[in-house]
Amino acid sequence: MKRVISAIIASALMFSSLSFFAFADAQAADLGTVSAAVSGYVSSTEGDIEIASKTKTPNIYVDTENDYAGVIRAAEDLKSDIKAVTDVAANVFADAENADIIVGTIGKSDAVDALIAKNKLDVSEIENQWEAFTVQNIDGRLVIAGADKRGTIYGIYDLSEKMGVSPWECKCTKQ
């Protein structure tokens, strides 16, 4: 009897969830965005940064010469997460000028350090902290800057989580 009740509840939850996502996708189509079913600072509200759409392929900058290997790996994971959520393939490259998303660690990323030097990126709350990050809109670009390696990685995965990607999803490749 308990199994029957559990199955009925699970079925009801599944169908109500499916109708929510269908409604959200219908709204997203009206807004011209890929999906409006995201939370946190990831949204489809006017004035926000458009990361991806049916007509926009996002470019992610990471300093492949100087930043940590773990940060570069997390940027690649962000590329995969954007594809999983929006069905739009992102690009990871070393051109900060044409990037929609800039990812970097203070002192290890030329682009992040340049934004700090120009007083465009405020890192006063994370500077000299352990595992801290900031996410800011700078001139229409999303900047994820970390105080150290883990801070930058946490910032990247925080964005993925806000897009709806579980932090527990395996990002590993099978050998």
mmCIF file with all atom_site columns, N, CA and C in Angstrom, residues 126 128-134 145-155:
data_model
loop_
_atom_site.group_PDB
_atom_site.id
_atom_site.type_symbol
_atom_site.label_atom_id
_atom_site.label_alt_id
_atom_site.label_comp_id
_atom_site.label_asym_id
_atom_site.label_entity_id
_atom_site.label_seq_id
_atom_site.pdbx_PDB_ins_code
_atom_site.Cartn_x
_atom_site.Cartn_y
_atom_site.Cartn_z
_atom_site.occupancy
_atom_site.B_iso_or_equiv
_atom_site.pdbx_formal_charge
_atom_site.auth_seq_id
_atom_site.auth_comp_id
_atom_site.auth_asym_id
_atom_site.auth_atom_id
_atom_site.pdbx_PDB_model_num
ATOM 1  N N  . ILE A 1 126 ? 36.327 40.701 -1.654  1.00 0.00 ? 126 ILE A N  1
ATOM 2  C CA . ILE A 1 126 ? 36.890 39.347 -1.780  1.00 0.00 ? 126 ILE A CA 1
ATOM 3  C C  . ILE A 1 126 ? 38.409 39.328 -1.732  1.00 0.00 ? 126 ILE A C  1
ATOM 4  N N  . ASN A 1 128 ? 42.113 39.163 -0.834  1.00 0.00 ? 128 ASN A N  1
ATOM 5  C CA . ASN A 1 128 ? 42.822 38.551 0.302   1.00 0.00 ? 128 ASN A CA 1
ATOM 6  C C  . ASN A 1 128 ? 41.941 37.633 1.140   1.00 0.00 ? 128 ASN A C  1
ATOM 7  N N  . GLN A 1 129 ? 40.833 37.157 0.583   1.00 0.00 ? 129 GLN A N  1
ATOM 8  C CA . GLN A 1 129 ? 39.961 36.197 1.266   1.00 0.00 ? 129 GLN A CA 1
ATOM 9  C C  . GLN A 1 129 ? 40.208 34.814 0.676   1.00 0.00 ? 129 GLN A C  1
ATOM 10 N N  . TRP A 1 130 ? 39.878 33.797 1.421   1.00 0.00 ? 130 TRP A N  1
ATOM 11 C CA . TRP A 1 130 ? 39.981 32.435 0.928   1.00 0.00 ? 130 TRP A CA 1
ATOM 12 C C  . TRP A 1 130 ? 38.684 32.033 0.252   1.00 0.00 ? 130 TRP A C  1
ATOM 13 N N  . GLU A 1 131 ? 38.817 31.441 -0.912  1.00 0.00 ? 131 GLU A N  1
ATOM 14 C CA . GLU A 1 131 ? 37.700 30.826 -1.623  1.00 0.00 ? 131 GLU A CA 1
ATOM 15 C C  . GLU A 1 131 ? 36.518 31.766 -1.855  1.00 0.00 ? 131 GLU A C  1
ATOM 16 N N  . ALA A 1 132 ? 36.799 33.031 -2.070  1.00 0.00 ? 132 ALA A N  1
ATOM 17 C CA . ALA A 1 132 ? 35.760 34.040 -2.293  1.00 0.00 ? 132 ALA A CA 1
ATOM 18 C C  . ALA A 1 132 ? 35.695 34.400 -3.778  1.00 0.00 ? 132 ALA A C  1
ATOM 19 N N  . PHE A 1 133 ? 34.505 34.795 -4.217  1.00 0.00 ? 133 PHE A N  1
ATOM 20 C CA . PHE A 1 133 ? 34.331 35.209 -5.602  1.00 0.00 ? 133 PHE A CA 1
ATOM 21 C C  . PHE A 1 133 ? 33.302 36.327 -5.683  1.00 0.00 ? 133 PHE A C  1
ATOM 22 N N  . THR A 1 134 ? 33.309 37.008 -6.811  1.00 0.00 ? 134 THR A N  1
ATOM 23 C CA . THR A 1 134 ? 32.307 38.021 -7.102  1.00 0.00 ? 134 THR A CA 1
ATOM 24 C C  . THR A 1 134 ? 31.813 37.809 -8.521  1.00 0.00 ? 134 THR A C  1
ATOM 25 N N  . ALA A 1 145 ? 35.058 36.679 -10.944 1.00 0.00 ? 145 ALA A N  1
ATOM 26 C CA . ALA A 1 145 ? 36.436 36.820 -10.474 1.00 0.00 ? 145 ALA A CA 1
ATOM 27 C C  . ALA A 1 145 ? 36.569 36.173 -9.108  1.00 0.00 ? 145 ALA A C  1
ATOM 28 N N  . GLY A 1 146 ? 37.643 35.420 -8.940  1.00 0.00 ? 146 GLY A N  1
ATOM 29 C CA . GLY A 1 146 ? 37.893 34.762 -7.672  1.00 0.00 ? 146 GLY A CA 1
ATOM 30 C C  . GLY A 1 146 ? 39.133 35.309 -7.001  1.00 0.00 ? 146 GLY A C  1
ATOM 31 N N  . ALA A 1 147 ? 39.115 35.308 -5.660  1.00 0.00 ? 147 ALA A N  1
ATOM 32 C CA . ALA A 1 147 ? 40.270 35.756 -4.897  1.00 0.00 ? 147 ALA A CA 1
ATOM 33 C C  . ALA A 1 147 ? 41.407 34.747 -4.988  1.00 0.00 ? 147 ALA A C  1
ATOM 34 N N  . ASP A 1 148 ? 41.060 33.497 -5.190  1.00 0.00 ? 148 ASP A N  1
ATOM 35 C CA . ASP A 1 148 ? 42.038 32.430 -5.363  1.00 0.00 ? 148 ASP A CA 1
ATOM 36 C C  . ASP A 1 148 ? 41.439 31.385 -6.299  1.00 0.00 ? 148 ASP A C  1
ATOM 37 N N  . LYS A 1 149 ? 42.180 30.312 -6.513  1.00 0.00 ? 149 LYS A N  1
ATOM 38 C CA . LYS A 1 149 ? 41.731 29.286 -7.464  1.00 0.00 ? 149 LYS A CA 1
ATOM 39 C C  . LYS A 1 149 ? 40.352 28.740 -7.109  1.00 0.00 ? 149 LYS A C  1
ATOM 40 N N  . ARG A 1 150 ? 40.170 28.337 -5.874  1.00 0.00 ? 150 ARG A N  1
ATOM 41 C CA . ARG A 1 150 ? 38.876 27.768 -5.482  1.00 0.00 ? 150 ARG A CA 1
ATOM 42 C C  . ARG A 1 150 ? 37.756 28.782 -5.567  1.00 0.00 ? 150 ARG A C  1
ATOM 43 N N  . GLY A 1 151 ? 38.031 30.027 -5.237  1.00 0.00 ? 151 GLY A N  1
ATOM 44 C CA . GLY A 1 151 ? 37.012 31.063 -5.339  1.00 0.00 ? 151 GLY A CA 1
ATOM 45 C C  . GLY A 1 151 ? 36.501 31.208 -6.763  1.00 0.00 ? 151 GLY A C  1
ATOM 46 N N  . THR A 1 152 ? 37.421 31.225 -7.720  1.00 0.00 ? 152 THR A N  1
ATOM 47 C CA . THR A 1 152 ? 37.026 31.337 -9.126  1.00 0.00 ? 152 THR A CA 1
ATOM 48 C C  . THR A 1 152 ? 36.209 30.121 -9.553  1.00 0.00 ? 152 THR A C  1
ATOM 49 N N  . ILE A 1 153 ? 36.662 28.949 -9.167  1.00 0.00 ? 153 ILE A N  1
ATOM 50 C CA . ILE A 1 153 ? 35.942 27.721 -9.522  1.00 0.00 ? 153 ILE A CA 1
ATOM 51 C C  . ILE A 1 153 ? 34.557 27.715 -8.889  1.00 0.00 ? 153 ILE A C  1
ATOM 52 N N  . TYR A 1 154 ? 34.453 28.106 -7.624  1.00 0.00 ? 154 TYR A N  1
ATOM 53 C CA . TYR A 1 154 ? 33.143 28.173 -6.963  1.00 0.00 ? 154 TYR A CA 1
ATOM 54 C C  . TYR A 1 154 ? 32.229 29.152 -7.687  1.00 0.00 ? 154 TYR A C  1
ATOM 55 N N  . GLY A 1 155 ? 32.774 30.286 -8.126  1.00 0.00 ? 155 GLY A N  1
ATOM 56 C CA . GLY A 1 155 ? 31.973 31.270 -8.857  1.00 0.00 ? 155 GLY A CA 1
ATOM 57 C C  . GLY A 1 155 ? 31.423 30.719 -10.156 1.00 0.00 ? 155 GLY A C  1
#
